[in-house]
Amino acid sequence: MGRWICCLCSRVADPLMLLLVLALGCNPSTAATSSPSVPHVKPSYSFGRTFLGLDKCNACIGTSICKKFFKEEIRFDTWLSSHLKLPPSSLLSYSGNYTDDAKSWRLVDITRLTSKYQHDRADKRICTSLLKTKTCSLERALRRTQRFQKWLRAKRLTPDLVQGLSSPMLRCPSQRLLDRIVRRYAEVPDAGSIYMDHLTDRDKLRLLYTLAVNSHPILLQIFPDVEGWPFPRYLGSCGRLVVSASTRPLRDFFGAAPEVAADLALQLLAVLRSMATNDLNYFFYFTHLDAGTFGVFSNGHLFIRDASTLGIIDKEEGSQPTDGQQEHKDIFSCLAADCQSAPVSCDSVREKHSLVMVCQDLLPRLLAGKFLPPVQERLDAILQRCARGLGDSHSAGQAMAELAEILRPLRSCDSRFAYRYPDCRYSDKY
């Protein structure tokens, strides 16, 4: 009825008024007031300092990549959905997208040094043990510790300053390794110096905190992929999140085709070989590994995805002696591990240490049932002997050479292996 009256009224109205009424849907009241234009609002993603861990700084990793997050040049995969929600903060790692020009995007891994539960428990331990309160300023509490006061006075990072930290990388520290950490610490402007003069008090606390919780991002910084080391590229940190190049965990390839499994197994042996023998005379060994320790890039190249369980022995300098007193334990020793856990002795590590672990856990799962009986039986026999420790008559080098001899003819040369294709067509190396 209202619509009929509206149209009836328009018959007796002024022609100009008629046009206006029709344009506004025959609603005279609408004609009386013009509707203001509503600007298009770009969706915004709200982090909150808590999600990133910025509320914990300077008891955090760093802030070198925070601008990328806030400029939306790093996006979590869930941001590509219509809901535009951040993922749960309880996860240990996230898949994300990274850009430098807002046009081309590449995959990255966004990870925490430990789970949020472990972080929260460690934060509570700091407050209750140092200040006898349930909540506190983590930075103020850690600054008052004897260890950090020694760091503030130190001109150079020395073995006594990292003594008692739970990181496997620091179980057998040499001065040469510690100098490399300071010189290549990527969360500060590069000074190229072994002295800590270019590190502010804030920088020193962040470096100490990172070494105490998880040395993974430090290893990525001091042994970069651009120099040929088998680690993903370190892109930066924000609060308690680390951003690095993306890899798929090796567990995703346990059901892969035989030629893919053979290729990955050969790469795995090559990584172990380079970790034991390299130009810098550092011997890397694993204190623990699983199916997520190694990862594979989209081009088929295998890398060490999680470096947190890597120990390092300096074959050039050896382990630097400490003051001979009982190993120093403090709150920094307990941020990621039980203070009472027994460390691995530097003298107990042998050349075959990591190979035996790989033969026990990874290679059997990667290569099981992949090949015809004669080849499969030879592989299984070698892996069983390797998993038992190789015996006195075989070295790690001999076992790796024997495995490589069997596996090399089993891999193929095609575009699935982009990291070595088409080079493999023209080189005996592959």
mmCIF file of C-alpha atoms in Angstrom, residues 74-212:
data_model
loop_
_atom_site.group_PDB
_atom_site.id
_atom_site.type_symbol
_atom_site.label_atom_id
_atom_site.label_comp_id
_atom_site.label_asym_id
_atom_site.label_seq_id
_atom_site.Cartn_x
_atom_site.Cartn_y
_atom_site.Cartn_z
ATOM 1 C CA ILE A 74 54.289 -11.586 7.144
ATOM 2 C CA ARG A 75 50.965 -13.380 7.238
ATOM 3 C CA PHE A 76 49.896 -16.586 8.870
ATOM 4 C CA ASP A 77 48.153 -19.028 6.557
ATOM 5 C CA THR A 78 44.898 -18.540 8.471
ATOM 6 C CA TRP A 79 44.959 -14.861 7.492
ATOM 7 C CA LEU A 80 44.164 -15.895 3.943
ATOM 8 C CA SER A 81 40.749 -17.131 5.076
ATOM 9 C CA SER A 82 37.640 -14.967 5.363
ATOM 10 C CA HIS A 83 37.767 -15.007 9.164
ATOM 11 C CA LEU A 84 41.081 -13.111 9.428
ATOM 12 C CA LYS A 85 41.833 -14.617 12.828
ATOM 13 C CA LEU A 86 45.230 -15.261 14.355
ATOM 14 C CA PRO A 87 46.027 -18.926 15.031
ATOM 15 C CA PRO A 88 46.004 -20.259 18.608
ATOM 16 C CA SER A 89 48.938 -18.991 20.668
ATOM 17 C CA SER A 90 49.407 -22.472 22.150
ATOM 18 C CA LEU A 91 50.981 -23.882 18.965
ATOM 19 C CA LEU A 92 54.737 -24.379 18.738
ATOM 20 C CA SER A 93 55.015 -23.513 15.033
ATOM 21 C CA TYR A 94 52.988 -21.916 12.266
ATOM 22 C CA SER A 95 53.103 -21.821 8.477
ATOM 23 C CA GLY A 96 53.238 -18.307 7.100
ATOM 24 C CA ASN A 97 53.802 -16.146 4.023
ATOM 25 C CA TYR A 98 56.502 -13.486 3.609
ATOM 26 C CA THR A 99 56.919 -10.682 1.069
ATOM 27 C CA ASP A 100 59.328 -7.873 0.276
ATOM 28 C CA ASP A 101 57.256 -6.186 -2.431
ATOM 29 C CA ALA A 102 53.608 -7.038 -1.525
ATOM 30 C CA LYS A 103 53.324 -8.876 -4.858
ATOM 31 C CA SER A 104 55.332 -12.075 -4.592
ATOM 32 C CA TRP A 105 54.995 -14.229 -1.486
ATOM 33 C CA ARG A 106 57.098 -17.132 -0.213
ATOM 34 C CA LEU A 107 56.456 -19.675 2.502
ATOM 35 C CA VAL A 108 58.115 -19.297 5.900
ATOM 36 C CA ASP A 109 58.071 -21.132 9.204
ATOM 37 C CA ILE A 110 57.135 -19.110 12.301
ATOM 38 C CA THR A 111 58.193 -20.909 15.479
ATOM 39 C CA ARG A 112 58.516 -20.503 19.228
ATOM 40 C CA LEU A 113 61.664 -21.547 21.065
ATOM 41 C CA THR A 114 59.552 -23.707 23.366
ATOM 42 C CA SER A 115 55.827 -24.220 23.785
ATOM 43 C CA LYS A 116 53.820 -21.382 25.315
ATOM 44 C CA TYR A 117 53.190 -23.619 28.333
ATOM 45 C CA GLN A 118 56.941 -24.060 28.875
ATOM 46 C CA HIS A 119 57.514 -20.339 28.361
ATOM 47 C CA ASP A 120 54.837 -19.487 30.930
ATOM 48 C CA ARG A 121 56.210 -22.008 33.410
ATOM 49 C CA ALA A 122 59.729 -20.608 33.012
ATOM 50 C CA ASP A 123 58.446 -17.043 33.453
ATOM 51 C CA LYS A 124 56.708 -18.056 36.660
ATOM 52 C CA ARG A 125 59.872 -19.785 37.870
ATOM 53 C CA ILE A 126 61.849 -16.583 37.331
ATOM 54 C CA CYS A 127 59.460 -14.554 39.468
ATOM 55 C CA THR A 128 59.019 -17.071 42.271
ATOM 56 C CA SER A 129 62.700 -17.998 42.600
ATOM 57 C CA LEU A 130 64.242 -14.552 42.169
ATOM 58 C CA LEU A 131 61.645 -12.120 43.555
ATOM 59 C CA LYS A 132 59.409 -14.474 45.562
ATOM 60 C CA THR A 133 56.286 -13.247 43.746
ATOM 61 C CA LYS A 134 53.865 -14.878 41.306
ATOM 62 C CA THR A 135 54.238 -12.116 38.714
ATOM 63 C CA CYS A 136 57.032 -9.654 38.104
ATOM 64 C CA SER A 137 59.029 -7.741 35.516
ATOM 65 C CA LEU A 138 61.063 -10.532 33.923
ATOM 66 C CA GLU A 139 63.695 -8.109 32.694
ATOM 67 C CA ARG A 140 64.171 -6.529 36.130
ATOM 68 C CA ALA A 141 64.420 -9.953 37.765
ATOM 69 C CA LEU A 142 66.968 -11.340 35.272
ATOM 70 C CA ARG A 143 69.040 -8.158 35.350
ATOM 71 C CA ARG A 144 69.637 -8.670 39.075
ATOM 72 C CA THR A 145 71.181 -12.124 38.618
ATOM 73 C CA GLN A 146 74.876 -12.670 39.173
ATOM 74 C CA ARG A 147 75.319 -14.166 35.691
ATOM 75 C CA PHE A 148 73.843 -11.165 33.883
ATOM 76 C CA GLN A 149 75.844 -8.732 35.984
ATOM 77 C CA LYS A 150 78.956 -10.573 34.778
ATOM 78 C CA TRP A 151 77.694 -10.252 31.188
ATOM 79 C CA LEU A 152 77.282 -6.481 31.671
ATOM 80 C CA ARG A 153 80.890 -6.090 32.794
ATOM 81 C CA ALA A 154 82.346 -8.431 30.150
ATOM 82 C CA LYS A 155 84.065 -7.116 27.038
ATOM 83 C CA ARG A 156 84.164 -10.549 25.413
ATOM 84 C CA LEU A 157 81.919 -13.617 25.580
ATOM 85 C CA THR A 158 84.013 -16.255 27.368
ATOM 86 C CA PRO A 159 83.313 -19.888 28.388
ATOM 87 C CA ASP A 160 82.680 -19.005 32.034
ATOM 88 C CA LEU A 161 79.774 -16.733 30.981
ATOM 89 C CA VAL A 162 77.872 -19.620 29.363
ATOM 90 C CA GLN A 163 78.868 -22.329 31.834
ATOM 91 C CA GLY A 164 75.866 -24.317 33.065
ATOM 92 C CA LEU A 165 73.478 -23.320 30.250
ATOM 93 C CA SER A 166 71.473 -26.292 29.002
ATOM 94 C CA SER A 167 72.024 -25.712 25.257
ATOM 95 C CA PRO A 168 73.916 -28.639 23.641
ATOM 96 C CA MET A 169 75.781 -26.089 21.514
ATOM 97 C CA LEU A 170 77.428 -24.717 24.675
ATOM 98 C CA ARG A 171 78.315 -28.011 26.369
ATOM 99 C CA CYS A 172 81.865 -27.879 24.965
ATOM 100 C CA PRO A 173 82.428 -24.201 24.133
ATOM 101 C CA SER A 174 85.611 -22.899 22.550
ATOM 102 C CA GLN A 175 86.595 -19.255 22.495
ATOM 103 C CA ARG A 176 86.549 -19.372 18.688
ATOM 104 C CA LEU A 177 82.884 -20.497 18.694
ATOM 105 C CA LEU A 178 81.836 -17.839 21.218
ATOM 106 C CA ASP A 179 83.595 -15.121 19.205
ATOM 107 C CA ARG A 180 81.660 -16.279 16.152
ATOM 108 C CA ILE A 181 78.382 -15.913 18.071
ATOM 109 C CA VAL A 182 79.128 -12.297 19.014
ATOM 110 C CA ARG A 183 80.477 -11.369 15.597
ATOM 111 C CA ARG A 184 77.455 -12.783 13.713
ATOM 112 C CA TYR A 185 74.600 -12.069 16.124
ATOM 113 C CA ALA A 186 71.956 -10.863 13.649
ATOM 114 C CA GLU A 187 69.621 -9.048 16.061
ATOM 115 C CA VAL A 188 72.055 -6.102 16.284
ATOM 116 C CA PRO A 189 73.786 -3.997 13.601
ATOM 117 C CA ASP A 190 76.766 -5.916 12.258
ATOM 118 C CA ALA A 191 79.964 -4.653 13.879
ATOM 119 C CA GLY A 192 82.199 -7.508 12.756
ATOM 120 C CA SER A 193 83.882 -7.509 16.152
ATOM 121 C CA ILE A 194 84.531 -10.282 18.655
ATOM 122 C CA TYR A 195 84.095 -7.770 21.474
ATOM 123 C CA MET A 196 80.663 -6.971 22.904
ATOM 124 C CA ASP A 197 81.085 -3.191 22.851
ATOM 125 C CA HIS A 198 78.406 -2.843 20.158
ATOM 126 C CA LEU A 199 75.857 -4.768 22.260
ATOM 127 C CA THR A 200 73.626 -2.700 24.536
ATOM 128 C CA ASP A 201 72.455 -4.042 27.897
ATOM 129 C CA ARG A 202 69.189 -4.971 26.181
ATOM 130 C CA ASP A 203 71.058 -6.846 23.428
ATOM 131 C CA LYS A 204 73.101 -8.807 25.953
ATOM 132 C CA LEU A 205 69.991 -9.908 27.836
ATOM 133 C CA ARG A 206 68.289 -11.037 24.620
ATOM 134 C CA LEU A 207 71.352 -12.991 23.510
ATOM 135 C CA LEU A 208 71.725 -14.641 26.922
ATOM 136 C CA TYR A 209 68.011 -15.467 27.050
ATOM 137 C CA THR A 210 68.075 -17.044 23.573
ATOM 138 C CA LEU A 211 71.150 -19.151 24.382
ATOM 139 C CA ALA A 212 69.549 -20.285 27.642
#
